[in-house]
Amino acid sequence: MKIFKTRCEFQRYALELKRSGKSIALVPTMGFLHDGHMSLIDIARKKADVVMVSIFVNPTQFAPNEDFDRYPRDFDGDVAKCIDHGADVIFAPEPGEMYDPDASCWVEEVNLSKPLCGRSRPTFYRGVTTVVAKLFLLAQPDYAVFGLKDAQQCFVIQKMVRDLDFPIEIIPAPLVRDSDGLALSSRNRYLSADERSRALSIHRALLAAKAAISADRNAMAAALEKAKAEITAAGGRVDYVDILDCATMEYPLAGSRQVIVAAAAFFGSTRLIDNEIFEI
Ligand code: AMP
């Protein structure tokens, strides 16, 4: 396992690998790794000669009132898990290393990133696309694996790669859940036992909405209201429950095929997101 802390050394190493003809798969993460992340590393392992995992809690995607300072970190645990799953390289820069103090360039996607999380976190996707573009230029990957837990993020990155001609294949990976249905997330660590059991309402509500809409596409609005009510009744504070066409990230039209029903809700002070993607 090679661990790099500086952009310069990491990029030099990646360029050497490319020159020697190796293929590279990158898994970008914010660390505190769980089985969802591990599933991405397993997919990357099957795709390329060299698997790189980046571990970086990216300050530019957090708003000042969000949880950047208390975001859970466990670098030694993360390294052990990466070794266990056959990753070859970890890139884990300190916050001050990733951006020059006078950095003034952003990468921004302005359509797919607007609804859902983009509405309640207006500077979030700009931070994500900027850091991911930087990671792509540093790691020189042929493949990058993104989880559908953050489906909108995955679609935004695919659009960035297409629009800006990054020579990279984005591989979407299935959402991994705990046995009781809760979507795995590093932020689940914040939940009390009571909040955690109440938070199961998110997935229950999404599944009920999916069933209702699959049975009758005219039931969309009613199904979303019902889902919001179920999460609220469980003690959650709903940020959004919405249905969108996966290709456009707009409200589904008659011709829409693949849709996403997505939810974000607070349990206590913890904001959780989840989604179901399906054909209508
Ligand atoms: P994060 O560390 O939360 O920024 O996530 C890093 C990557 O892991 C992103 O591509 C996420 O979509 C993915 N990921 C996080 N949780 C899960 C999960 N439960 N299932 C699948 N992928 C996940």
PDB file of C-alpha atoms and ligand atoms in Angstrom:
ATOM      1  CA  MET A   1       0.000   0.000   0.000  1.00  0.00           C
ATOM      2  CA  LYS A   2       1.379   3.372  -1.003  1.00  0.00           C
ATOM      3  CA  ILE A   3       0.077   6.423   0.840  1.00  0.00           C
ATOM      4  CA  PHE A   4       0.495   9.881  -0.629  1.00  0.00           C
ATOM      5  CA  LYS A   5      -0.167  13.116   1.233  1.00  0.00           C
ATOM      6  CA  THR A   6       0.900  15.662  -1.372  1.00  0.00           C
ATOM      7  CA  ARG A   7      -0.623  16.471  -4.760  1.00  0.00           C
ATOM      8  CA  CYS A   8       2.771  16.683  -6.411  1.00  0.00           C
ATOM      9  CA  GLU A   9       4.045  13.235  -5.379  1.00  0.00           C
ATOM     10  CA  PHE A  10       0.678  11.606  -6.034  1.00  0.00           C
ATOM     11  CA  GLN A  11       0.377  13.016  -9.560  1.00  0.00           C
ATOM     12  CA  ARG A  12       3.987  12.138 -10.398  1.00  0.00           C
ATOM     13  CA  TYR A  13       3.347   8.547  -9.332  1.00  0.00           C
ATOM     14  CA  ALA A  14       0.097   8.356 -11.332  1.00  0.00           C
ATOM     15  CA  LEU A  15       1.796   9.705 -14.461  1.00  0.00           C
ATOM     16  CA  GLU A  16       4.577   7.109 -14.087  1.00  0.00           C
ATOM     17  CA  LEU A  17       1.970   4.360 -13.850  1.00  0.00           C
ATOM     18  CA  LYS A  18       0.249   5.642 -16.989  1.00  0.00           C
ATOM     19  CA  ARG A  19       3.543   5.792 -18.871  1.00  0.00           C
ATOM     20  CA  SER A  20       4.227   2.173 -17.953  1.00  0.00           C
ATOM     21  CA  GLY A  21       0.855   1.194 -19.451  1.00  0.00           C
ATOM     22  CA  LYS A  22      -1.065   0.457 -16.241  1.00  0.00           C
ATOM     23  CA  SER A  23      -4.797   1.128 -16.037  1.00  0.00           C
ATOM     24  CA  ILE A  24      -6.035   3.015 -12.977  1.00  0.00           C
ATOM     25  CA  ALA A  25      -9.389   3.009 -11.173  1.00  0.00           C
ATOM     26  CA  LEU A  26     -10.108   5.759  -8.660  1.00  0.00           C
ATOM     27  CA  VAL A  27     -12.585   5.655  -5.757  1.00  0.00           C
ATOM     28  CA  PRO A  28     -13.057   9.164  -4.318  1.00  0.00           C
ATOM     29  CA  THR A  29     -14.242   9.208  -0.680  1.00  0.00           C
ATOM     30  CA  MET A  30     -14.362  11.383   2.423  1.00  0.00           C
ATOM     31  CA  GLY A  31     -13.151   8.483   4.584  1.00  0.00           C
ATOM     32  CA  PHE A  32     -14.664   6.821   7.661  1.00  0.00           C
ATOM     33  CA  LEU A  33     -15.100   3.941   5.267  1.00  0.00           C
ATOM     34  CA  HIS A  34     -17.948   1.419   5.497  1.00  0.00           C
ATOM     35  CA  ASP A  35     -19.212  -1.475   3.395  1.00  0.00           C
ATOM     36  CA  GLY A  36     -20.744   0.918   0.846  1.00  0.00           C
ATOM     37  CA  HIS A  37     -17.290   2.325   0.110  1.00  0.00           C
ATOM     38  CA  MET A  38     -15.842  -1.193   0.115  1.00  0.00           C
ATOM     39  CA  SER A  39     -18.276  -2.266  -2.598  1.00  0.00           C
ATOM     40  CA  LEU A  40     -16.885   0.559  -4.766  1.00  0.00           C
ATOM     41  CA  ILE A  41     -13.314  -0.601  -4.130  1.00  0.00           C
ATOM     42  CA  ASP A  42     -14.295  -4.176  -5.045  1.00  0.00           C
ATOM     43  CA  ILE A  43     -15.744  -2.935  -8.361  1.00  0.00           C
ATOM     44  CA  ALA A  44     -12.615  -0.864  -9.019  1.00  0.00           C
ATOM     45  CA  ARG A  45     -10.421  -3.900  -8.238  1.00  0.00           C
ATOM     46  CA  LYS A  46     -12.109  -5.882 -11.015  1.00  0.00           C
ATOM     47  CA  LYS A  47     -11.666  -3.065 -13.567  1.00  0.00           C
ATOM     48  CA  ALA A  48      -8.061  -1.895 -13.416  1.00  0.00           C
ATOM     49  CA  ASP A  49      -4.444  -2.815 -12.674  1.00  0.00           C
ATOM     50  CA  VAL A  50      -4.128  -0.204  -9.956  1.00  0.00           C
ATOM     51  CA  VAL A  51      -6.843   0.838  -7.481  1.00  0.00           C
ATOM     52  CA  MET A  52      -6.522   4.266  -5.886  1.00  0.00           C
ATOM     53  CA  VAL A  53      -8.701   5.492  -3.016  1.00  0.00           C
ATOM     54  CA  SER A  54      -8.768   9.171  -2.152  1.00  0.00           C
ATOM     55  CA  ILE A  55      -9.692  10.122   1.404  1.00  0.00           C
ATOM     56  CA  PHE A  56     -10.399  13.808   1.741  1.00  0.00           C
ATOM     57  CA  VAL A  57     -13.083  15.668   3.649  1.00  0.00           C
ATOM     58  CA  ASN A  58     -13.476  18.435   1.108  1.00  0.00           C
ATOM     59  CA  PRO A  59     -14.071  21.814   2.770  1.00  0.00           C
ATOM     60  CA  THR A  60     -15.381  23.487  -0.400  1.00  0.00           C
ATOM     61  CA  GLN A  61     -18.504  21.308  -0.475  1.00  0.00           C
ATOM     62  CA  PHE A  62     -19.554  22.176   3.086  1.00  0.00           C
ATOM     63  CA  ALA A  63     -21.478  25.346   3.891  1.00  0.00           C
ATOM     64  CA  PRO A  64     -20.318  27.263   7.008  1.00  0.00           C
ATOM     65  CA  ASN A  65     -23.251  25.913   9.099  1.00  0.00           C
ATOM     66  CA  GLU A  66     -22.642  22.262   8.128  1.00  0.00           C
ATOM     67  CA  ASP A  67     -20.684  19.431   9.751  1.00  0.00           C
ATOM     68  CA  PHE A  68     -17.197  19.841   8.241  1.00  0.00           C
ATOM     69  CA  ASP A  69     -15.461  20.132  11.624  1.00  0.00           C
ATOM     70  CA  ARG A  70     -17.158  17.155  13.206  1.00  0.00           C
ATOM     71  CA  TYR A  71     -17.274  14.878  10.130  1.00  0.00           C
ATOM     72  CA  PRO A  72     -16.089  11.456  11.439  1.00  0.00           C
ATOM     73  CA  ARG A  73     -12.502  10.497  10.671  1.00  0.00           C
ATOM     74  CA  ASP A  74     -10.581   7.238  11.220  1.00  0.00           C
ATOM     75  CA  PHE A  75      -7.537   7.200   8.989  1.00  0.00           C
ATOM     76  CA  ASP A  76      -5.900   4.054  10.444  1.00  0.00           C
ATOM     77  CA  GLY A  77      -9.160   2.105  10.198  1.00  0.00           C
ATOM     78  CA  ASP A  78      -9.612   3.308   6.618  1.00  0.00           C
ATOM     79  CA  VAL A  79      -6.112   2.182   5.640  1.00  0.00           C
ATOM     80  CA  ALA A  80      -6.730  -1.302   7.091  1.00  0.00           C
ATOM     81  CA  LYS A  81     -10.008  -1.640   5.157  1.00  0.00           C
ATOM     82  CA  CYS A  82      -8.389  -0.483   1.918  1.00  0.00           C
ATOM     83  CA  ILE A  83      -5.592  -3.051   2.355  1.00  0.00           C
ATOM     84  CA  ASP A  84      -8.193  -5.727   3.086  1.00  0.00           C
ATOM     85  CA  HIS A  85      -9.974  -5.018  -0.185  1.00  0.00           C
ATOM     86  CA  GLY A  86      -6.845  -4.936  -2.310  1.00  0.00           C
ATOM     87  CA  ALA A  87      -6.509  -1.201  -2.944  1.00  0.00           C
ATOM     88  CA  ASP A  88      -2.988  -0.209  -3.995  1.00  0.00           C
ATOM     89  CA  VAL A  89      -2.772   3.510  -3.324  1.00  0.00           C
ATOM     90  CA  ILE A  90      -4.335   5.968  -0.874  1.00  0.00           C
ATOM     91  CA  PHE A  91      -4.271   9.697  -1.482  1.00  0.00           C
ATOM     92  CA  ALA A  92      -5.059  11.507   1.759  1.00  0.00           C
ATOM     93  CA  PRO A  93      -4.039  15.164   1.623  1.00  0.00           C
ATOM     94  CA  GLU A  94      -4.362  17.489   4.613  1.00  0.00           C
ATOM     95  CA  PRO A  95      -6.985  20.230   4.031  1.00  0.00           C
ATOM     96  CA  GLY A  96      -4.324  22.858   3.403  1.00  0.00           C
ATOM     97  CA  GLU A  97      -2.583  20.695   0.796  1.00  0.00           C
ATOM     98  CA  MET A  98      -5.447  20.320  -1.655  1.00  0.00           C
ATOM     99  CA  TYR A  99      -6.111  23.989  -2.437  1.00  0.00           C
ATOM    100  CA  ASP A 100      -3.651  26.834  -2.763  1.00  0.00           C
ATOM    101  CA  PRO A 101      -4.647  29.657  -0.405  1.00  0.00           C
ATOM    102  CA  ASP A 102      -5.458  31.953  -3.341  1.00  0.00           C
ATOM    103  CA  ALA A 103      -7.165  29.303  -5.512  1.00  0.00           C
ATOM    104  CA  SER A 104      -9.837  31.002  -7.620  1.00  0.00           C
ATOM    105  CA  CYS A 105     -10.989  28.439 -10.207  1.00  0.00           C
ATOM    106  CA  TRP A 106     -14.175  26.382  -9.970  1.00  0.00           C
ATOM    107  CA  VAL A 107     -15.746  23.634 -12.060  1.00  0.00           C
ATOM    108  CA  GLU A 108     -19.510  23.976 -12.094  1.00  0.00           C
ATOM    109  CA  GLU A 109     -22.389  22.016 -13.602  1.00  0.00           C
ATOM    110  CA  VAL A 110     -25.449  24.214 -13.786  1.00  0.00           C
ATOM    111  CA  ASN A 111     -28.436  22.011 -14.669  1.00  0.00           C
ATOM    112  CA  LEU A 112     -28.484  18.550 -13.107  1.00  0.00           C
ATOM    113  CA  SER A 113     -27.036  19.986  -9.915  1.00  0.00           C
ATOM    114  CA  LYS A 114     -29.904  22.423  -9.287  1.00  0.00           C
ATOM    115  CA  PRO A 115     -32.741  20.312  -7.748  1.00  0.00           C
ATOM    116  CA  LEU A 116     -32.717  17.999  -4.682  1.00  0.00           C
ATOM    117  CA  CYS A 117     -29.491  18.481  -2.687  1.00  0.00           C
ATOM    118  CA  GLY A 118     -28.502  21.382  -4.955  1.00  0.00           C
ATOM    119  CA  ARG A 119     -31.530  23.345  -3.800  1.00  0.00           C
ATOM    120  CA  SER A 120     -30.897  22.989  -0.077  1.00  0.00           C
ATOM    121  CA  ARG A 121     -27.094  23.033  -0.395  1.00  0.00           C
ATOM    122  CA  PRO A 122     -26.504  25.653  -3.136  1.00  0.00           C
ATOM    123  CA  THR A 123     -22.692  25.552  -3.034  1.00  0.00           C
ATOM    124  CA  PHE A 124     -22.387  21.788  -2.544  1.00  0.00           C
ATOM    125  CA  TYR A 125     -22.074  20.511  -6.125  1.00  0.00           C
ATOM    126  CA  ARG A 126     -19.675  23.246  -7.142  1.00  0.00           C
ATOM    127  CA  GLY A 127     -17.384  22.000  -4.380  1.00  0.00           C
ATOM    128  CA  VAL A 128     -17.857  18.395  -5.468  1.00  0.00           C
ATOM    129  CA  THR A 129     -17.218  18.948  -9.173  1.00  0.00           C
ATOM    130  CA  THR A 130     -14.184  21.105  -8.442  1.00  0.00           C
ATOM    131  CA  VAL A 131     -12.548  18.599  -6.103  1.00  0.00           C
ATOM    132  CA  VAL A 132     -13.401  15.632  -8.332  1.00  0.00           C
ATOM    133  CA  ALA A 133     -11.964  17.399 -11.389  1.00  0.00           C
ATOM    134  CA  LYS A 134      -8.777  18.014  -9.394  1.00  0.00           C
ATOM    135  CA  LEU A 135      -8.684  14.379  -8.229  1.00  0.00           C
ATOM    136  CA  PHE A 136      -9.099  13.212 -11.836  1.00  0.00           C
ATOM    137  CA  LEU A 137      -6.184  15.357 -12.991  1.00  0.00           C
ATOM    138  CA  LEU A 138      -4.038  14.133 -10.104  1.00  0.00           C
ATOM    139  CA  ALA A 139      -4.904  10.412 -10.243  1.00  0.00           C
ATOM    140  CA  GLN A 140      -5.125  10.092 -14.056  1.00  0.00           C
ATOM    141  CA  PRO A 141      -7.723   7.319 -13.759  1.00  0.00           C
ATOM    142  CA  ASP A 142      -9.204   5.320 -16.642  1.00  0.00           C
ATOM    143  CA  TYR A 143     -12.187   4.504 -14.400  1.00  0.00           C
ATOM    144  CA  ALA A 144     -13.796   6.203 -11.427  1.00  0.00           C
ATOM    145  CA  VAL A 145     -16.432   4.506  -9.282  1.00  0.00           C
ATOM    146  CA  PHE A 146     -19.277   6.523  -7.700  1.00  0.00           C
ATOM    147  CA  GLY A 147     -22.063   5.135  -5.515  1.00  0.00           C
ATOM    148  CA  LEU A 148     -25.729   5.578  -6.372  1.00  0.00           C
ATOM    149  CA  LYS A 149     -26.295   6.396  -2.707  1.00  0.00           C
ATOM    150  CA  ASP A 150     -25.422   9.859  -4.019  1.00  0.00           C
ATOM    151  CA  ALA A 151     -27.189   9.366  -7.349  1.00  0.00           C
ATOM    152  CA  GLN A 152     -27.469  13.059  -8.242  1.00  0.00           C
ATOM    153  CA  GLN A 153     -23.738  13.448  -7.579  1.00  0.00           C
ATOM    154  CA  CYS A 154     -23.028  10.493  -9.853  1.00  0.00           C
ATOM    155  CA  PHE A 155     -25.139  12.000 -12.672  1.00  0.00           C
ATOM    156  CA  VAL A 156     -23.481  15.416 -12.250  1.00  0.00           C
ATOM    157  CA  ILE A 157     -20.011  13.838 -12.461  1.00  0.00           C
ATOM    158  CA  GLN A 158     -20.998  11.866 -15.577  1.00  0.00           C
ATOM    159  CA  LYS A 159     -22.135  15.141 -17.155  1.00  0.00           C
ATOM    160  CA  MET A 160     -18.901  16.893 -16.173  1.00  0.00           C
ATOM    161  CA  VAL A 161     -16.836  14.091 -17.705  1.00  0.00           C
ATOM    162  CA  ARG A 162     -18.835  14.235 -20.933  1.00  0.00           C
ATOM    163  CA  ASP A 163     -18.954  18.025 -21.240  1.00  0.00           C
ATOM    164  CA  LEU A 164     -15.285  18.595 -20.377  1.00  0.00           C
ATOM    165  CA  ASP A 165     -13.875  15.537 -22.242  1.00  0.00           C
ATOM    166  CA  PHE A 166     -12.228  13.796 -19.327  1.00  0.00           C
ATOM    167  CA  PRO A 167     -10.992  10.465 -20.781  1.00  0.00           C
ATOM    168  CA  ILE A 168     -12.549   8.564 -17.881  1.00  0.00           C
ATOM    169  CA  GLU A 169     -15.333   5.992 -17.628  1.00  0.00           C
ATOM    170  CA  ILE A 170     -17.622   6.666 -14.672  1.00  0.00           C
ATOM    171  CA  ILE A 171     -18.907   3.461 -13.119  1.00  0.00           C
ATOM    172  CA  PRO A 172     -22.101   3.859 -11.048  1.00  0.00           C
ATOM    173  CA  ALA A 173     -22.235   1.392  -8.132  1.00  0.00           C
ATOM    174  CA  PRO A 174     -25.407   0.094  -6.431  1.00  0.00           C
ATOM    175  CA  LEU A 175     -26.532   1.630  -3.135  1.00  0.00           C
ATOM    176  CA  VAL A 176     -25.550  -0.608  -0.189  1.00  0.00           C
ATOM    177  CA  ARG A 177     -27.919  -0.869   2.811  1.00  0.00           C
ATOM    178  CA  ASP A 178     -27.772  -2.286   6.285  1.00  0.00           C
ATOM    179  CA  SER A 179     -29.843  -5.442   6.779  1.00  0.00           C
ATOM    180  CA  ASP A 180     -32.748  -3.319   8.116  1.00  0.00           C
ATOM    181  CA  GLY A 181     -32.781  -1.095   5.025  1.00  0.00           C
ATOM    182  CA  LEU A 182     -30.919   1.979   6.278  1.00  0.00           C
ATOM    183  CA  ALA A 183     -28.603   3.273   3.550  1.00  0.00           C
ATOM    184  CA  LEU A 184     -25.014   2.999   4.786  1.00  0.00           C
ATOM    185  CA  SER A 185     -23.475   6.399   5.390  1.00  0.00           C
ATOM    186  CA  SER A 186     -20.552   7.741   7.405  1.00  0.00           C
ATOM    187  CA  ARG A 187     -23.071  10.154   8.939  1.00  0.00           C
ATOM    188  CA  ASN A 188     -25.088   7.261  10.462  1.00  0.00           C
ATOM    189  CA  ARG A 189     -22.424   7.447  13.175  1.00  0.00           C
ATOM    190  CA  TYR A 190     -24.113  10.633  14.481  1.00  0.00           C
ATOM    191  CA  LEU A 191     -27.481   8.901  15.088  1.00  0.00           C
ATOM    192  CA  SER A 192     -28.673   7.786  18.517  1.00  0.00           C
ATOM    193  CA  ALA A 193     -30.293   4.321  18.623  1.00  0.00           C
ATOM    194  CA  ASP A 194     -33.711   5.974  18.722  1.00  0.00           C
ATOM    195  CA  GLU A 195     -32.970   8.312  15.801  1.00  0.00           C
ATOM    196  CA  ARG A 196     -31.556   5.406  13.826  1.00  0.00           C
ATOM    197  CA  SER A 197     -34.715   3.335  14.184  1.00  0.00           C
ATOM    198  CA  ARG A 198     -36.881   6.358  13.282  1.00  0.00           C
ATOM    199  CA  ALA A 199     -34.679   6.993  10.244  1.00  0.00           C
ATOM    200  CA  LEU A 200     -35.729   3.636   8.800  1.00  0.00           C
ATOM    201  CA  SER A 201     -38.913   5.497   7.821  1.00  0.00           C
ATOM    202  CA  ILE A 202     -37.003   7.120   4.935  1.00  0.00           C
ATOM    203  CA  HIS A 203     -36.468   3.900   3.042  1.00  0.00           C
ATOM    204  CA  ARG A 204     -39.908   2.572   3.984  1.00  0.00           C
ATOM    205  CA  ALA A 205     -41.472   5.755   2.585  1.00  0.00           C
ATOM    206  CA  LEU A 206     -39.411   5.574  -0.611  1.00  0.00           C
ATOM    207  CA  LEU A 207     -40.366   1.937  -1.187  1.00  0.00           C
ATOM    208  CA  ALA A 208     -44.055   2.729  -0.695  1.00  0.00           C
ATOM    209  CA  ALA A 209     -43.778   5.648  -3.134  1.00  0.00           C
ATOM    210  CA  LYS A 210     -41.996   3.447  -5.662  1.00  0.00           C
ATOM    211  CA  ALA A 211     -44.733   0.797  -5.394  1.00  0.00           C
ATOM    212  CA  ALA A 212     -47.538   3.351  -5.771  1.00  0.00           C
ATOM    213  CA  ILE A 213     -45.917   5.097  -8.758  1.00  0.00           C
ATOM    214  CA  SER A 214     -44.991   1.808 -10.445  1.00  0.00           C
ATOM    215  CA  ALA A 215     -48.638   0.791 -10.213  1.00  0.00           C
ATOM    216  CA  ASP A 216     -49.956   4.150 -11.444  1.00  0.00           C
ATOM    217  CA  ARG A 217     -47.749   6.933 -12.800  1.00  0.00           C
ATOM    218  CA  ASN A 218     -50.549   9.438 -12.153  1.00  0.00           C
ATOM    219  CA  ALA A 219     -50.027   8.781  -8.454  1.00  0.00           C
ATOM    220  CA  MET A 220     -46.714  10.673  -8.298  1.00  0.00           C
ATOM    221  CA  ALA A 221     -47.810  13.791  -6.412  1.00  0.00           C
ATOM    222  CA  ALA A 222     -49.944  11.847  -3.914  1.00  0.00           C
ATOM    223  CA  ALA A 223     -47.173   9.277  -3.346  1.00  0.00           C
ATOM    224  CA  LEU A 224     -44.637  12.006  -2.578  1.00  0.00           C
ATOM    225  CA  GLU A 225     -46.972  13.658  -0.085  1.00  0.00           C
ATOM    226  CA  LYS A 226     -47.563  10.321   1.612  1.00  0.00           C
ATOM    227  CA  ALA A 227     -43.828   9.682   1.823  1.00  0.00           C
ATOM    228  CA  LYS A 228     -43.238  13.097   3.407  1.00  0.00           C
ATOM    229  CA  ALA A 229     -46.009  12.413   5.913  1.00  0.00           C
ATOM    230  CA  GLU A 230     -44.514   9.035   6.855  1.00  0.00           C
ATOM    231  CA  ILE A 231     -41.064  10.517   7.509  1.00  0.00           C
ATOM    232  CA  THR A 232     -42.551  13.427   9.437  1.00  0.00           C
ATOM    233  CA  ALA A 233     -44.686  11.071  11.530  1.00  0.00           C
ATOM    234  CA  ALA A 234     -41.512   9.173  12.466  1.00  0.00           C
ATOM    235  CA  GLY A 235     -40.022  12.399  13.826  1.00  0.00           C
ATOM    236  CA  GLY A 236     -37.963  13.384  10.786  1.00  0.00           C
ATOM    237  CA  ARG A 237     -37.710  16.919   9.433  1.00  0.00           C
ATOM    238  CA  VAL A 238     -38.124  16.536   5.690  1.00  0.00           C
ATOM    239  CA  ASP A 239     -35.774  18.547   3.495  1.00  0.00           C
ATOM    240  CA  TYR A 240     -37.222  17.112   0.277  1.00  0.00           C
ATOM    241  CA  VAL A 241     -38.978  14.107  -1.171  1.00  0.00           C
ATOM    242  CA  ASP A 242     -39.097  14.363  -4.930  1.00  0.00           C
ATOM    243  CA  ILE A 243     -39.343  12.365  -8.133  1.00  0.00           C
ATOM    244  CA  LEU A 244     -37.245  13.271 -11.161  1.00  0.00           C
ATOM    245  CA  ASP A 245     -36.323  11.880 -14.544  1.00  0.00           C
ATOM    246  CA  CYS A 246     -32.761  10.501 -14.111  1.00  0.00           C
ATOM    247  CA  ALA A 247     -31.635  11.830 -17.493  1.00  0.00           C
ATOM    248  CA  THR A 248     -32.819  15.425 -17.072  1.00  0.00           C
ATOM    249  CA  MET A 249     -33.219  15.804 -13.300  1.00  0.00           C
ATOM    250  CA  GLU A 250     -36.580  17.409 -14.082  1.00  0.00           C
ATOM    251  CA  TYR A 251     -40.101  16.341 -13.181  1.00  0.00           C
ATOM    252  CA  PRO A 252     -40.912  13.189 -15.211  1.00  0.00           C
ATOM    253  CA  LEU A 253     -42.741  13.707 -18.511  1.00  0.00           C
ATOM    254  CA  ALA A 254     -44.915  11.249 -20.425  1.00  0.00           C
ATOM    255  CA  GLY A 255     -41.831   9.846 -22.193  1.00  0.00           C
ATOM    256  CA  SER A 256     -39.731   9.475 -19.038  1.00  0.00           C
ATOM    257  CA  ARG A 257     -38.391   5.971 -18.422  1.00  0.00           C
ATOM    258  CA  GLN A 258     -35.896   5.867 -15.576  1.00  0.00           C
ATOM    259  CA  VAL A 259     -36.859   7.935 -12.555  1.00  0.00           C
ATOM    260  CA  ILE A 260     -35.409   8.585  -9.135  1.00  0.00           C
ATOM    261  CA  VAL A 261     -37.474   9.049  -6.009  1.00  0.00           C
ATOM    262  CA  ALA A 262     -35.112  10.774  -3.619  1.00  0.00           C
ATOM    263  CA  ALA A 263     -35.419  11.983  -0.049  1.00  0.00           C
ATOM    264  CA  ALA A 264     -33.385  14.034   2.383  1.00  0.00           C
ATOM    265  CA  ALA A 265     -34.439  14.379   6.001  1.00  0.00           C
ATOM    266  CA  PHE A 266     -32.990  15.388   9.341  1.00  0.00           C
ATOM    267  CA  PHE A 267     -33.173  13.076  12.326  1.00  0.00           C
ATOM    268  CA  GLY A 268     -31.903  15.125  15.231  1.00  0.00           C
ATOM    269  CA  SER A 269     -29.205  17.257  13.634  1.00  0.00           C
ATOM    270  CA  THR A 270     -28.187  14.548  11.153  1.00  0.00           C
ATOM    271  CA  ARG A 271     -29.158  15.000   7.528  1.00  0.00           C
ATOM    272  CA  LEU A 272     -29.643  11.690   5.726  1.00  0.00           C
ATOM    273  CA  ILE A 273     -30.283  11.053   2.027  1.00  0.00           C
ATOM    274  CA  ASP A 274     -31.645   8.011   0.244  1.00  0.00           C
ATOM    275  CA  ASN A 275     -33.225   7.128  -3.081  1.00  0.00           C
ATOM    276  CA  GLU A 276     -34.822   4.468  -5.228  1.00  0.00           C
ATOM    277  CA  ILE A 277     -34.187   4.393  -8.984  1.00  0.00           C
ATOM    278  CA  PHE A 278     -36.655   2.529 -11.177  1.00  0.00           C
ATOM    279  CA  GLU A 279     -38.347   2.356 -14.568  1.00  0.00           C
ATOM    280  CA  ILE A 280     -41.870   3.662 -15.098  1.00  0.00           C
TER     281      ILE A 280
HETATM  282  P1  AMP B   1     -18.541   9.728   0.812  1.00  0.00           P
HETATM  283  O1  AMP B   1     -17.347   9.232   1.557  1.00  0.00           O
HETATM  284  O2  AMP B   1     -19.804   9.708   1.610  1.00  0.00           O
HETATM  285  O3  AMP B   1     -18.290  11.030   0.102  1.00  0.00           O
HETATM  286  O4  AMP B   1     -18.811   8.676  -0.348  1.00  0.00           O
HETATM  287  C1  AMP B   1     -17.785   8.307  -1.233  1.00  0.00           C
HETATM  288  C2  AMP B   1     -18.366   7.439  -2.306  1.00  0.00           C
HETATM  289  O5  AMP B   1     -18.954   6.281  -1.713  1.00  0.00           O
HETATM  290  C3  AMP B   1     -19.474   8.127  -3.112  1.00  0.00           C
HETATM  291  O6  AMP B   1     -19.370   7.747  -4.474  1.00  0.00           O
HETATM  292  C4  AMP B   1     -20.715   7.576  -2.478  1.00  0.00           C
HETATM  293  O7  AMP B   1     -21.832   7.561  -3.346  1.00  0.00           O
HETATM  294  C5  AMP B   1     -20.292   6.159  -2.147  1.00  0.00           C
HETATM  295  N1  AMP B   1     -21.143   5.608  -1.099  1.00  0.00           N
HETATM  296  C6  AMP B   1     -21.352   6.107   0.149  1.00  0.00           C
HETATM  297  N2  AMP B   1     -22.259   5.367   0.803  1.00  0.00           N
HETATM  298  C7  AMP B   1     -22.648   4.385  -0.042  1.00  0.00           C
HETATM  299  C8  AMP B   1     -23.593   3.304   0.012  1.00  0.00           C
HETATM  300  N3  AMP B   1     -24.320   3.102   1.108  1.00  0.00           N
HETATM  301  N4  AMP B   1     -23.728   2.518  -1.059  1.00  0.00           N
HETATM  302  C9  AMP B   1     -22.990   2.734  -2.181  1.00  0.00           C
HETATM  303  N5  AMP B   1     -22.099   3.718  -2.314  1.00  0.00           N
HETATM  304  C10 AMP B   1     -21.924   4.542  -1.271  1.00  0.00           C
END
